[in-house]
Each structure stands twice: as structure tokens, then as C-alpha cells.
Amino acid sequence: MPNQLSRSARHWLVAAVSVLLALGVFVGVAQAGTSSGGQAAGRAVPRAAAAVIAPAESCAAIGQADLSALPGASTTILSATSVPAGRNSLGNYAGCQVTGLIAPQIQFQLMLPTQNYQGKYLQLGCGGYCGTDALGTPAASYGCVPVTTGQFAEATDNEGHVGAVFSGAFAADQNLRVDFGYASEHALAVAAKAIITAFYGHRPAESYYDGCSQGGHEGLLEAQRYPADFNGIIAGAPASILVPLNIFFQAWNTDANTGPNGQPILTAADLGPLHAAVVKACDALDGTTDGLIADPFACRWQPKNIECAPGQTSTAASFCLTAEQVSTVSKLYSGPADSHGRLLYPGWQLRGSEANWLAWIVPPSGPISGSIDWGIATQTIKYVVNSGAEPALTINDIRFTTAYFDKLMKQTAGIYDATDPDLRAFKADGGKLLLWQGLADPAISPVGTIAYYQAVQNFMGGAAHTTDFARLFMLPGVSHCGGGDGPDSFNGLGALVNWVEQGQAPASLLTSKVVNGQVTQTRPVYQYPLIAVDTTGGPVTQASSYAAQQPPVSFDANVKWAGTFSPGYEQVCSWAGGRWVCRPGQAGPP
């Protein structure tokens, strides 16, 4: 029935009214039904033109609001502080900085502009296992003026716990693992939008999510489990295949580079020459010689090509790999697998990523335990994937078998993973999804992201039925969420806003390499699978030299592995009758 309120609309109406009543104010809340613009119920009516919205309440009044009755997000505001433009680290605008707590312990920050606000809400993701709630520069927002001038209200949270970025100790508590796994970002969306509604007298007209790594994982969880929370989502280098990634991929990388004495087989000094050898062999295969590998799937270079001859010692002038190092690099290129060669994670290190293995796979110095991958795998096996904390476990307890894979996936994938390709509800609600990742990412294999996007296309009925709401962009030479040899700065957020509000789907993104504040290189990145090729003979450092072309090698992204990209694996967990109970479900809004 078209005049009935959707679940999302009813949820928002209750939330908004509760806060407004708490403040002793009731102003017109945006109507919830289907808008004249054709948006699904629960979406705000789009504005014909952006207009500055002044606060309807003082910062001090918001600090006294009682949000304890918000459905699914019982919230306590801890502070509300007026911040002048000159002291605002987020941009040149004055605002009201709100800190709060969503039960049981989701800490959040929310910046409410008191000038220039134009009805937009932006929620920011975090990285690693999170544990902090500091607002900062949004991912993929280079040159996005609205975020520095106060057009967005911005919020972020700690995903339900306090701790070091790669600490998994929070998962000893069942409630906290659920908040981290799937609940915290929806709870923050509920609380933040209710506060925004009370502060300005209007709920946000558009809502956006922007995150990379774990933030990308959070974004995909929102699209899959809570499709009405956001109009647009940026998910960069998503850690969405979380359990296989943090157990099998990270442990495999660590194991491959561990010598018998616990020292790394590949050292920091090896990575530059190794990377140079790969680039020399494969740079031109994508049609452009520019020091970047735009199509790593066309690169078949083998580490045995530079294996040291009998009696040869590697030197700076004549670099070579020992037999042990050849084996290490080959294992990193092949990805985690069981004894039969079956992948336990749908990805591997792509050729061209070698220079970025430092810190992640190869510690800067000292034993292998100084690498990030060692730390992630260790914390995950100790705490995150077990039904209770198991601090006695070590990375050596991880088994590369399908039986062990199935055991861990059955225990926790339904809480942590965001691999559901069924995005029909998100699409039907008008949502837009912008996925991106660096092709030289050592932390999260780009192959896994491409494989998930392929699974979405398969489920949604093909490329045409997917690209109208979800697009993927792969950045050559770019490391994890930035860095690396390739241009890594771009305004993805601006592209997403144009897509959502103007209907302009991005066919390409302009990426820049910025060194000491100066742009040294620009390059277009086209929607996957297209690559940028210098077809003009112009400078490879200028975007105008490039055009979109199909890659020389057609990669089959239907990666065969021990898991699947399929719906129905999700679990919803809570205490019931004194017992912790997990049941199948999406955990949508009440």
C-alpha cells in the first residue's frame, strides 16, 4: 500500500519525535512515504537546490537531550562543545562537537556545523579493529570542498570498544563482538540522524558513508544488512571477507616469509630490487610504459627468473633471490591454500605490490613477529574467531585445511563477514555504492574485492543491472588505502554525491599523485574492468594522455575457493533467557 510507512520510515519517525520531545520542541519532520522524485519510502525528499540550514537549537541544549529511548540505539550525550572555525581541525567552519555513548559502549563523535550546513550527513569508517572514535579527513575525498566548509554533519565511532588498532581482545565479550561485527554503524546512524534532526529541525536530506579497509567492510555491511541507512556508500579496500582474510591470508603471508629461526626470509632491502624486476618485465604489457602495472593479471613473471646462480651472492649491482626467497615470493603470489591447492581465501599478492610488502609482510627490522600480518593473525586467532577468548592460541595453531576453514567460518563468519551479494534492497531503496582499491594493496588482496563485485553482478543479473547502482574502480600502483607508486588521491566522495543527488554515475575518477602538497601526476581510473592506456603518446603523468580500453588479459573473477559469495549466512546474536543465542537473520531496523 503506497500510503503506508515503511519499516525504515516508522523507525525514523519514532527516533526523531523522541529527541524533539526530549528537547521540548516539535518541528516538521520530513514526510516518510514515497517522494515525488520516485525514491523509496524512508528516503528524504530531494532538494531542488542546496540551501544553508541554520541550527534550530543551541549546542548547549543538544548536550542536555535525553536519547535513551532511541530504538536500538540507547544513547547518552557526554558533551556538546561549541567550536569556532579557527579551532576546527575538520575545516574552516564553526560547529558543535558532540561526544556520546551508545549502549553498551559504542563511543562516537559528531560534528554539527553551525554555518554552511546543507542537509547532508557523512558517517566515517575506521581501520584495523578500530577502538578509537576520532574524526578526521574522510577517505577518498581529495579536493572535496563540502567536507571542509561545513556542508556535511560528520560522525564516527569506535565500533563498540576501546583498544589498539589491531587488538582483538574486545571479542572476549559477546556483545562487543556483535557491535564490531555488524551493529555499531547502524546504531550510530540512528543516533546521529536523531541528533541532527533535533539540532537543525530537519532530518538529513542525504546520508553518506565513507570508509576504507575496516571502514570499507563497515560500508558493505550497511549496504547488505541495513540498506536504508545511507543514500550513498564508499567502500575502499574492504576487509569484508574478514575471517578468511585475517586468519588464512595474513597467516599464510607470515608463514611464507618465516625462516627456521623466526627471522624474515625476505628483508626490507630485498623489496625495492624485487619490485623493480617485476615492473621491468611487466610495465609495458598494459599498453603504457609508466612505471605502473595497470593489469597485473597480464603479468606472468616468475621469481625464479632472478634466482641466484650456484655460488652467486646478491648485490646491489646484481640482485638475485636465494632458492628460499624464490619459494617465499611464489607462495605470496599463489595465496593461501590447502594441500590440494584449494584457496582458503579468494586472493593473493598481485605482481606489482612487492614494494608495499614492507611492514605488512616484511618487518622493517627484527623477527617476523614485527610484521603487521603476524600481529593481525595472532590477535584474530587468540580472540576474534573463537566463541570465547583463547589467549593461549598462537599463529602456529592455524591450520591450512578445508576442515579448519569450515570450522572457523561456521563459528563466526555469520557475525563478521560482509560477503552477501544480494544488494536488491539497497538498490531498490535508491542506494549507490562506489567500491575502490589499489591494485598494489598488500594488506587486502584486490582479487577478493574483484571477486565479490563479480558475485554481485552474478546475483543482480549481470553488469548492466549492477553498474546502475554499484561501480568498482581499481587504482594501479596504489597500496592499502593510499600510498604506493600510483596516483592515490581522488574525490570519490564528490563523485558519489553527484551520483546520488544529480544522477551522474561516474564513468571514471581523476586520480592525482600529491607530493609535499604539489600534484606531480594525474591519471584517469575507469570503472572495472576498463584500464587507462596512453593512446596519444602524450606525457604519462597527465590524465589527458589516456583513454579507456579493455585490459589485454580477461580475468575470470569467479574465483574458486573454499568459501562462497552467497546470501543467507548472516546471524543475529543476543542474550535470551540467560543464554547467548545466534539465529539466522539480517538484523534490519525495527
Coordinates of C-alpha atoms in Angstrom, one line a residue:
M1 CA 0.0 0.0 0.0
P2 CA 1.7 3.2 -1.1
N3 CA 0.4 5.3 1.8
Q4 CA 1.8 3.0 4.5
L5 CA 5.0 3.9 6.3
S6 CA 7.9 1.5 5.6
R7 CA 9.8 -0.1 8.5
S8 CA 12.6 2.4 7.9
A9 CA 10.2 5.4 7.9
R10 CA 8.4 4.3 11.1
H11 CA 11.8 3.8 12.7
W12 CA 12.9 7.3 11.8
L13 CA 9.7 8.9 12.8
V14 CA 9.9 7.4 16.3
A15 CA 13.6 8.3 16.7
A16 CA 13.0 11.9 15.6
V17 CA 10.0 12.5 17.7
S18 CA 11.6 11.1 20.8
V19 CA 14.5 13.5 20.6
L20 CA 12.4 16.5 19.7
L21 CA 10.1 15.8 22.6
A22 CA 13.1 15.5 24.9
L23 CA 14.2 19.0 23.9
G24 CA 10.7 20.3 24.3
V25 CA 10.5 21.1 20.6
F26 CA 8.4 19.6 17.8
V27 CA 9.1 20.8 14.3
G28 CA 8.1 19.4 10.9
V29 CA 9.8 16.1 10.2
A30 CA 10.4 15.2 6.6
Q31 CA 7.5 13.1 5.4
A32 CA 8.2 9.4 5.2
G33 CA 6.3 7.8 2.2
T34 CA 7.4 7.6 -1.4
S35 CA 8.6 11.0 -2.6
S36 CA 7.5 12.7 -5.7
G37 CA 11.0 12.1 -7.0
G38 CA 10.4 8.4 -7.0
Q39 CA 12.6 7.5 -4.1
A40 CA 11.6 4.6 -1.9
A41 CA 9.9 5.1 1.4
G42 CA 12.3 6.1 4.2
R43 CA 14.3 8.4 1.9
A44 CA 14.2 12.2 2.4
V45 CA 12.6 14.3 -0.4
P46 CA 15.5 15.5 -2.6
R47 CA 16.0 19.3 -2.6
A48 CA 16.0 21.1 -5.9
A49 CA 19.0 23.2 -4.8
A50 CA 21.3 23.2 -1.8
A51 CA 20.3 25.7 0.9
V52 CA 22.1 26.6 4.1
I53 CA 20.2 25.3 7.1
A54 CA 20.7 27.1 10.4
P55 CA 20.5 25.3 13.8
A56 CA 17.1 25.3 15.4
E57 CA 18.7 24.5 18.8
S58 CA 21.7 25.6 20.7
C59 CA 24.8 23.4 21.2
A60 CA 24.1 23.5 25.0
A61 CA 20.6 22.3 24.5
I62 CA 21.7 19.3 22.5
G63 CA 24.0 18.4 25.2
Q64 CA 21.1 18.0 27.6
A65 CA 18.9 15.9 25.3
D66 CA 17.7 12.5 26.5
L67 CA 18.2 9.9 23.8
S68 CA 17.9 6.8 26.0
A69 CA 14.7 5.7 24.3
L70 CA 16.0 5.6 20.7
P71 CA 15.0 2.2 19.3
G72 CA 18.1 0.0 19.0
A73 CA 20.5 2.8 20.0
S74 CA 20.0 3.9 23.6
T75 CA 22.3 7.0 23.6
T76 CA 23.9 9.2 26.2
I77 CA 25.4 12.5 25.2
L78 CA 28.5 13.1 27.1
S79 CA 29.4 16.5 25.9
A80 CA 28.4 19.2 23.4
T81 CA 31.0 21.9 22.8
S82 CA 30.9 24.9 20.6
V83 CA 34.0 25.0 18.3
P84 CA 34.9 28.2 16.5
A85 CA 36.1 28.0 12.9
G86 CA 39.7 28.8 13.8
R87 CA 39.9 25.8 16.1
N88 CA 38.1 23.3 14.0
S89 CA 40.6 20.7 12.7
L90 CA 38.0 19.4 10.2
G91 CA 37.7 22.6 8.2
N92 CA 37.1 26.3 8.2
Y93 CA 33.7 26.4 9.8
A94 CA 32.2 26.8 13.3
G95 CA 30.4 23.8 14.8
C96 CA 29.0 22.0 17.7
Q97 CA 31.1 18.9 18.6
V98 CA 29.1 16.2 20.3
T99 CA 30.6 13.2 22.0
G100 CA 28.4 10.3 23.2
L101 CA 27.9 6.7 24.1
I102 CA 25.5 4.2 22.6
A103 CA 24.9 1.2 24.9
P104 CA 26.7 -0.8 25.8
Q105 CA 29.9 1.2 24.9
I106 CA 29.9 2.5 21.4
Q107 CA 31.7 5.8 21.7
F108 CA 31.1 8.4 19.0
Q109 CA 31.9 11.9 17.9
L110 CA 29.6 14.1 15.8
M111 CA 30.4 17.5 14.4
L112 CA 27.3 19.7 13.7
P113 CA 28.2 22.7 11.6
T114 CA 26.7 25.9 12.8
Q115 CA 27.3 27.6 9.5
N116 CA 27.1 26.4 5.8
Y117 CA 25.3 23.2 6.7
Q118 CA 23.3 21.9 3.7
G119 CA 21.4 18.9 5.0
K120 CA 24.0 16.2 4.3
Y121 CA 25.2 13.6 6.8
L122 CA 28.5 11.8 6.4
Q123 CA 29.5 8.8 8.5
L124 CA 33.1 7.8 8.5
G125 CA 34.6 4.4 9.0
C126 CA 37.8 3.4 10.8
G127 CA 40.7 0.9 10.3
G128 CA 42.0 -2.3 11.7
Y129 CA 39.9 -3.5 14.6
C130 CA 39.1 0.2 15.3
G131 CA 39.0 1.0 19.0
T132 CA 39.0 4.8 18.6
D133 CA 36.4 7.4 17.6
A134 CA 38.4 10.4 16.4
L135 CA 37.0 12.4 13.4
G136 CA 39.4 13.2 10.6
T137 CA 39.7 13.6 6.9
P138 CA 37.2 11.3 5.0
A139 CA 38.7 8.7 2.8
A140 CA 38.6 9.3 -0.9
S141 CA 37.8 13.0 -0.5
Y142 CA 40.8 14.8 -2.0
G143 CA 39.6 18.2 -3.1
C144 CA 36.1 17.7 -1.8
V145 CA 35.2 21.3 -0.7
P146 CA 31.9 20.5 1.1
V147 CA 33.6 18.5 3.8
T148 CA 36.0 21.4 4.7
T149 CA 33.3 24.1 4.6
G150 CA 30.7 22.5 6.8
Q151 CA 28.1 21.3 4.3
F152 CA 28.2 17.9 6.0
A153 CA 27.4 16.9 9.6
E154 CA 30.1 14.2 10.2
A155 CA 30.3 11.4 12.7
T156 CA 32.4 8.3 13.5
D157 CA 32.6 5.7 16.3
N158 CA 34.9 3.2 17.8
E159 CA 32.9 0.1 16.7
G160 CA 31.9 -0.6 20.3
H161 CA 35.2 -0.9 22.2
V162 CA 38.3 0.8 23.2
G163 CA 41.7 -0.6 22.2
A164 CA 44.7 -0.5 20.0
V165 CA 44.0 -0.6 16.3
F166 CA 44.9 -4.3 15.8
S167 CA 43.9 -5.5 19.2
G168 CA 41.2 -8.3 19.2
A169 CA 40.8 -8.5 23.0
F170 CA 37.4 -6.9 22.8
A171 CA 36.0 -10.1 21.3
A172 CA 36.2 -11.9 24.7
D173 CA 32.8 -10.2 25.2
Q174 CA 29.9 -11.5 23.1
N175 CA 28.1 -8.1 23.0
L176 CA 31.2 -6.3 21.8
R177 CA 31.9 -8.8 19.0
V178 CA 28.4 -8.2 17.7
D179 CA 28.8 -4.4 17.9
F180 CA 32.1 -4.8 16.0
G181 CA 30.7 -7.4 13.6
Y182 CA 27.5 -5.7 12.4
A183 CA 25.7 -3.5 14.8
S184 CA 27.7 -0.4 15.6
E185 CA 27.4 1.5 12.3
H186 CA 23.7 1.2 12.2
A187 CA 23.4 2.3 15.8
L188 CA 25.5 5.3 15.1
A189 CA 23.4 6.2 12.0
V190 CA 20.3 6.0 14.2
A191 CA 21.7 8.2 17.0
A192 CA 23.5 10.7 14.7
K193 CA 20.5 11.3 12.5
A194 CA 18.2 11.7 15.5
I195 CA 20.6 14.3 17.0
I196 CA 20.9 16.1 13.6
T197 CA 17.1 16.2 13.3
A198 CA 16.8 17.8 16.7
F199 CA 19.6 20.3 16.2
Y200 CA 18.5 21.6 12.8
G201 CA 14.8 20.8 12.9
H202 CA 15.1 18.6 9.8
R203 CA 16.4 15.1 9.3
P204 CA 19.3 14.8 6.8
A205 CA 18.2 15.1 3.2
E206 CA 21.0 12.8 2.1
S207 CA 23.2 10.4 4.1
Y208 CA 26.6 9.0 3.0
Y209 CA 29.1 6.5 4.3
D210 CA 32.8 6.7 3.6
G211 CA 35.4 4.2 4.8
C212 CA 38.5 2.2 3.8
S213 CA 39.8 -1.1 5.0
Q214 CA 37.7 -2.0 8.0
G215 CA 35.7 1.2 7.1
G216 CA 35.1 -0.4 3.7
H217 CA 33.9 -3.6 5.5
E218 CA 31.5 -1.4 7.5
G219 CA 30.2 0.2 4.4
L220 CA 29.4 -3.1 2.8
L221 CA 27.8 -4.4 6.0
E222 CA 25.5 -1.3 5.8
A223 CA 24.5 -1.9 2.2
Q224 CA 23.8 -5.6 2.9
R225 CA 22.2 -5.6 6.4
Y226 CA 20.8 -2.0 6.7
P227 CA 20.1 -0.9 3.1
A228 CA 18.0 2.2 4.1
D229 CA 20.6 3.8 6.3
F230 CA 22.6 5.6 3.5
N231 CA 21.9 7.0 0.1
G232 CA 25.5 6.5 -0.9
I233 CA 28.3 4.4 0.3
I234 CA 32.1 4.5 -0.5
A235 CA 33.8 1.2 0.4
G236 CA 37.5 1.3 -0.1
A237 CA 39.7 -1.8 0.0
P238 CA 37.0 -3.5 2.1
A239 CA 38.1 -6.0 4.7
S240 CA 34.7 -7.7 4.0
I241 CA 35.9 -11.3 3.8
L242 CA 37.1 -10.8 7.3
V243 CA 37.5 -14.2 8.8
P244 CA 39.4 -15.8 5.9
L245 CA 41.4 -12.6 5.4
N246 CA 42.6 -12.1 9.0
I247 CA 43.2 -15.8 9.6
F248 CA 44.3 -17.5 6.4
F249 CA 45.6 -14.7 4.2
Q250 CA 47.6 -12.9 7.0
A251 CA 48.9 -16.2 8.4
W252 CA 49.9 -17.5 5.0
N253 CA 51.8 -14.4 4.2
T254 CA 53.6 -14.6 7.6
D255 CA 54.3 -18.4 7.2
A256 CA 55.7 -17.9 3.7
N257 CA 58.2 -15.4 4.9
T258 CA 59.3 -17.0 8.2
G259 CA 62.7 -18.7 8.3
P260 CA 63.6 -21.5 10.7
N261 CA 65.0 -19.1 13.3
G262 CA 61.9 -16.8 13.2
Q263 CA 63.7 -14.2 11.1
P264 CA 62.1 -13.0 7.8
I265 CA 63.3 -14.7 4.6
L266 CA 62.7 -11.5 2.6
T267 CA 64.1 -8.4 4.2
A268 CA 63.4 -4.7 3.7
A269 CA 66.4 -4.4 1.4
D270 CA 65.1 -7.1 -1.0
L271 CA 61.8 -5.4 -1.8
G272 CA 62.9 -2.5 -3.9
P273 CA 65.1 -4.6 -6.3
L274 CA 62.4 -7.3 -6.5
H275 CA 59.7 -4.8 -7.4
A276 CA 62.0 -3.2 -10.0
A277 CA 62.5 -6.6 -11.7
V278 CA 58.7 -7.2 -11.8
V279 CA 58.0 -3.7 -13.2
K280 CA 60.7 -4.0 -15.8
A281 CA 59.2 -7.3 -17.0
C282 CA 55.5 -6.3 -17.0
D283 CA 55.2 -2.5 -17.2
A284 CA 54.5 -2.3 -20.9
L285 CA 52.0 -5.2 -21.0
D286 CA 49.1 -2.9 -20.3
G287 CA 49.9 -0.7 -23.3
T288 CA 51.7 2.1 -21.4
T289 CA 55.3 2.3 -20.1
D290 CA 54.9 4.4 -17.0
G291 CA 56.3 2.5 -14.1
L292 CA 52.9 1.1 -13.1
I293 CA 51.2 -2.2 -13.8
A294 CA 47.6 -1.4 -14.7
D295 CA 46.8 -5.0 -15.5
P296 CA 48.6 -7.3 -13.0
F297 CA 46.7 -10.3 -14.4
A298 CA 48.7 -10.0 -17.6
C299 CA 51.9 -10.3 -15.7
R300 CA 53.3 -13.8 -15.6
W301 CA 56.7 -13.0 -14.3
Q302 CA 58.2 -15.7 -12.1
P303 CA 60.6 -15.1 -9.2
K304 CA 62.8 -18.0 -10.5
N305 CA 63.7 -15.7 -13.3
I306 CA 66.1 -13.9 -10.9
E307 CA 67.2 -16.8 -8.8
C308 CA 70.8 -16.7 -7.8
A309 CA 73.1 -19.0 -9.8
P310 CA 75.1 -21.6 -7.8
G311 CA 77.7 -19.7 -5.8
Q312 CA 76.3 -16.3 -6.7
T313 CA 75.7 -13.7 -3.9
S314 CA 73.1 -11.0 -4.4
T315 CA 74.5 -7.5 -4.5
A316 CA 73.1 -4.0 -5.3
A317 CA 74.5 -4.2 -8.7
S318 CA 73.4 -7.8 -9.4
F319 CA 70.4 -8.5 -7.4
C320 CA 69.1 -12.1 -7.2
L321 CA 66.9 -14.2 -5.0
T322 CA 68.0 -17.3 -3.0
A323 CA 66.1 -20.5 -3.5
E324 CA 64.4 -20.0 -0.2
Q325 CA 63.3 -16.4 -1.3
V326 CA 62.1 -17.7 -4.6
S327 CA 59.8 -20.1 -2.7
T328 CA 58.6 -17.3 -0.4
V329 CA 57.7 -15.0 -3.3
S330 CA 56.0 -17.9 -5.2
K331 CA 53.9 -18.6 -2.1
L332 CA 52.9 -15.0 -1.8
Y333 CA 51.8 -14.9 -5.4
S334 CA 49.8 -18.1 -5.1
G335 CA 47.7 -17.3 -2.0
P336 CA 46.6 -19.4 1.0
A337 CA 45.6 -22.9 0.0
D338 CA 45.2 -26.4 1.5
S339 CA 47.4 -29.3 0.5
H340 CA 45.3 -29.9 -2.6
G341 CA 45.8 -26.3 -3.8
R342 CA 42.3 -25.2 -2.9
L343 CA 42.3 -21.5 -2.0
L344 CA 41.2 -20.7 1.6
Y345 CA 40.8 -17.0 0.7
P346 CA 39.9 -15.7 -2.7
G347 CA 43.0 -13.7 -3.3
W348 CA 46.8 -13.5 -3.4
Q349 CA 49.6 -10.9 -3.7
L350 CA 49.4 -9.3 -7.1
R351 CA 52.6 -8.7 -9.1
G352 CA 53.5 -5.1 -8.7
S353 CA 52.7 -4.9 -5.0
E354 CA 56.2 -6.0 -3.8
A355 CA 57.5 -2.6 -2.7
N356 CA 54.4 -2.3 -0.4
W357 CA 55.1 -5.6 1.4
L358 CA 57.2 -3.7 3.9
A359 CA 55.7 -3.6 7.4
W360 CA 52.7 -5.8 6.4
I361 CA 54.6 -8.9 5.4
V362 CA 58.2 -7.9 5.8
P363 CA 59.1 -6.2 9.2
P364 CA 61.2 -3.1 8.9
S365 CA 63.8 -4.9 11.1
G366 CA 64.0 -7.7 13.5
P367 CA 62.0 -11.0 13.7
I368 CA 58.9 -11.8 11.7
S369 CA 56.7 -11.1 14.7
G370 CA 57.3 -7.4 14.0
S371 CA 55.2 -7.6 10.8
I372 CA 51.6 -6.3 10.8
D373 CA 50.3 -9.6 9.3
W374 CA 51.8 -11.6 12.2
G375 CA 50.0 -9.3 14.6
I376 CA 46.6 -9.4 12.9
A377 CA 46.6 -13.2 12.6
T378 CA 47.8 -13.6 16.2
Q379 CA 45.1 -11.4 17.6
T380 CA 42.4 -12.9 15.4
I381 CA 43.2 -16.5 16.4
K382 CA 43.5 -15.6 20.1
Y383 CA 40.3 -13.7 20.4
V384 CA 38.2 -12.8 17.4
V385 CA 37.2 -16.1 15.8
N386 CA 36.6 -18.3 18.8
S387 CA 33.4 -18.5 20.8
G388 CA 35.3 -17.4 23.8
A389 CA 38.7 -15.7 24.2
E390 CA 41.6 -18.2 23.7
P391 CA 44.7 -16.3 24.6
A392 CA 46.8 -19.4 24.7
L393 CA 46.4 -19.9 20.9
T394 CA 49.2 -18.7 18.6
I395 CA 49.6 -18.2 14.9
N396 CA 51.1 -21.7 14.8
D397 CA 47.7 -23.2 15.7
I398 CA 46.2 -22.0 12.4
R399 CA 45.8 -25.0 10.0
F400 CA 45.6 -24.5 6.3
T401 CA 42.9 -27.1 5.7
T402 CA 39.3 -27.0 4.5
A403 CA 38.2 -28.7 7.7
Y404 CA 39.7 -25.9 9.8
F405 CA 38.3 -23.3 7.4
D406 CA 34.8 -24.8 7.7
K407 CA 35.1 -24.8 11.5
L408 CA 36.0 -21.2 11.8
M409 CA 33.5 -20.0 9.2
K410 CA 30.7 -21.8 10.9
Q411 CA 31.6 -20.2 14.3
T412 CA 32.0 -16.6 13.3
A413 CA 31.5 -15.7 9.6
G414 CA 27.8 -15.0 10.2
I415 CA 28.8 -12.2 12.6
Y416 CA 31.8 -10.7 11.0
D417 CA 31.8 -11.2 7.2
A418 CA 30.2 -8.9 4.7
T419 CA 30.1 -11.1 1.6
D420 CA 26.4 -11.2 0.7
P421 CA 26.0 -10.3 -3.0
D422 CA 22.2 -9.7 -2.6
L423 CA 22.0 -5.9 -2.8
R424 CA 18.5 -5.8 -4.1
A425 CA 17.1 -3.9 -1.1
F426 CA 19.9 -1.3 -1.3
K427 CA 19.3 -0.8 -5.0
A428 CA 15.5 -0.7 -4.6
D429 CA 16.0 2.0 -1.9
G430 CA 17.9 4.1 -4.3
G431 CA 21.3 3.5 -2.8
K432 CA 24.6 4.0 -4.7
L433 CA 27.8 2.0 -4.0
L434 CA 31.3 3.1 -5.0
L435 CA 33.9 0.4 -4.5
W436 CA 37.6 1.2 -4.9
Q437 CA 41.0 -0.3 -4.2
G438 CA 44.7 -0.1 -5.1
L439 CA 46.0 -2.9 -7.3
A440 CA 49.2 -2.9 -5.3
D441 CA 47.5 -3.4 -2.0
P442 CA 49.5 -5.9 0.2
A443 CA 47.1 -5.9 3.2
I444 CA 43.8 -6.9 1.5
S445 CA 44.1 -8.7 -1.8
P446 CA 42.4 -6.8 -4.6
V447 CA 41.4 -10.1 -6.1
G448 CA 39.0 -10.7 -3.2
T449 CA 37.3 -7.3 -3.9
I450 CA 37.0 -8.0 -7.6
A451 CA 35.7 -11.5 -6.9
Y452 CA 33.0 -10.0 -4.6
Y453 CA 32.0 -7.5 -7.2
Q454 CA 31.7 -10.3 -9.8
A455 CA 29.5 -12.2 -7.3
V456 CA 27.3 -9.1 -7.0
Q457 CA 27.0 -8.9 -10.8
N458 CA 26.1 -12.6 -11.0
F459 CA 23.4 -12.3 -8.4
M460 CA 22.0 -9.0 -9.6
G461 CA 21.5 -10.2 -13.2
G462 CA 24.7 -9.0 -14.9
A463 CA 26.9 -6.0 -15.4
A464 CA 24.2 -3.6 -16.7
H465 CA 21.9 -4.4 -13.7
T466 CA 24.9 -3.7 -11.3
T467 CA 26.6 -0.7 -12.7
D468 CA 23.4 1.4 -12.5
F469 CA 23.9 1.4 -8.7
A470 CA 27.3 -0.1 -7.9
R471 CA 30.7 0.5 -9.6
L472 CA 34.2 -0.6 -8.9
F473 CA 37.5 1.3 -9.6
M474 CA 40.9 -0.3 -9.3
L475 CA 43.9 2.1 -8.9
P476 CA 47.3 1.0 -10.5
G477 CA 50.3 1.1 -8.2
V478 CA 48.3 2.2 -5.2
S479 CA 48.9 0.5 -1.8
H480 CA 46.5 -0.1 1.1
C481 CA 44.0 2.9 1.2
G482 CA 46.7 5.1 -0.4
G483 CA 50.4 5.3 -0.8
G484 CA 52.5 3.3 -3.3
D485 CA 53.8 4.4 -6.7
G486 CA 50.5 5.2 -8.3
P487 CA 48.3 8.3 -8.1
D488 CA 46.3 7.7 -4.9
S489 CA 44.3 11.0 -4.2
F490 CA 40.9 11.4 -5.7
N491 CA 37.5 12.9 -4.9
G492 CA 35.4 9.8 -4.7
L493 CA 33.0 11.4 -2.3
G494 CA 32.2 14.2 -4.7
A495 CA 31.6 11.6 -7.4
L496 CA 29.2 9.7 -5.1
V497 CA 27.3 12.9 -4.2
N498 CA 26.8 13.8 -7.8
W499 CA 25.6 10.2 -8.5
V500 CA 23.1 10.3 -5.6
E501 CA 21.9 13.9 -6.0
Q502 CA 22.3 14.6 -9.7
G503 CA 22.0 11.1 -11.2
Q504 CA 25.5 11.4 -12.7
A505 CA 27.1 7.9 -12.5
P506 CA 30.9 8.1 -12.5
A507 CA 32.5 6.5 -15.6
S508 CA 35.9 7.5 -14.3
L509 CA 37.8 9.1 -11.4
L510 CA 40.6 11.6 -11.7
T511 CA 43.5 10.4 -9.5
S512 CA 46.5 12.5 -8.5
K513 CA 49.8 12.0 -7.0
V514 CA 50.4 14.7 -4.4
V515 CA 54.0 15.2 -3.1
N516 CA 54.5 17.9 -0.5
G517 CA 51.3 19.5 -1.4
Q518 CA 52.0 19.6 -5.1
V519 CA 50.3 17.5 -7.8
T520 CA 53.1 15.6 -9.7
Q521 CA 50.9 13.3 -11.8
T522 CA 47.3 12.8 -12.8
R523 CA 45.6 9.8 -14.3
P524 CA 42.0 8.7 -15.0
V525 CA 40.8 5.4 -13.5
Y526 CA 37.9 3.9 -15.3
Q527 CA 35.2 1.6 -13.9
Y528 CA 36.3 -2.0 -13.7
P529 CA 37.4 -3.9 -15.9
L530 CA 38.5 -1.0 -18.1
I531 CA 42.1 0.3 -17.8
A532 CA 43.7 3.6 -18.7
V533 CA 46.1 3.5 -21.7
D534 CA 48.2 6.3 -23.1
T535 CA 46.8 6.3 -26.6
T536 CA 48.0 9.8 -27.6
G537 CA 51.7 9.5 -26.9
G538 CA 51.4 12.4 -24.5
P539 CA 53.1 12.6 -21.1
V540 CA 52.3 9.6 -18.9
T541 CA 52.0 12.0 -16.0
Q542 CA 49.0 13.8 -17.5
A543 CA 45.4 12.4 -17.4
S544 CA 44.7 13.9 -20.9
S545 CA 47.0 11.3 -22.5
Y546 CA 44.8 8.4 -21.5
A547 CA 41.7 6.7 -22.8
A548 CA 39.7 3.7 -21.6
Q549 CA 40.5 0.3 -23.1
Q550 CA 39.8 -3.3 -22.3
P551 CA 42.7 -5.0 -20.4
P552 CA 44.9 -7.2 -22.5
V553 CA 44.0 -10.2 -20.3
S554 CA 40.4 -11.1 -19.5
F555 CA 40.5 -12.2 -15.8
D556 CA 37.9 -14.7 -14.7
A557 CA 36.8 -13.2 -11.4
N558 CA 34.7 -16.2 -10.5
V559 CA 37.5 -17.3 -8.2
K560 CA 37.2 -20.9 -6.9
W561 CA 37.8 -21.1 -3.2
A562 CA 36.7 -22.9 -0.1
G563 CA 34.0 -20.3 0.7
T564 CA 31.3 -18.8 -1.3
F565 CA 29.7 -15.4 -2.0
S566 CA 26.1 -16.2 -1.3
P567 CA 23.3 -14.8 0.8
G568 CA 21.8 -16.4 3.9
Y569 CA 24.9 -16.9 6.1
E570 CA 24.3 -13.9 8.4
Q571 CA 23.5 -14.4 12.0
V572 CA 21.8 -12.1 14.6
C573 CA 23.0 -12.8 18.2
S574 CA 21.7 -11.7 21.6
W575 CA 21.1 -12.8 25.1
A576 CA 17.9 -14.7 25.6
G577 CA 16.9 -16.4 28.8
G578 CA 20.4 -16.2 30.2
R579 CA 21.9 -17.8 27.1
W580 CA 23.7 -16.3 24.2
V581 CA 21.7 -17.2 21.1
C582 CA 22.6 -16.7 17.4
R583 CA 20.0 -17.2 14.8
P584 CA 19.9 -16.7 11.0
G585 CA 18.9 -13.2 10.0
Q586 CA 19.8 -9.9 8.5
A587 CA 19.4 -7.7 11.7
G588 CA 17.5 -5.0 9.9
P589 CA 16.0 -2.0 11.6
P590 CA 13.0 -2.5 13.9

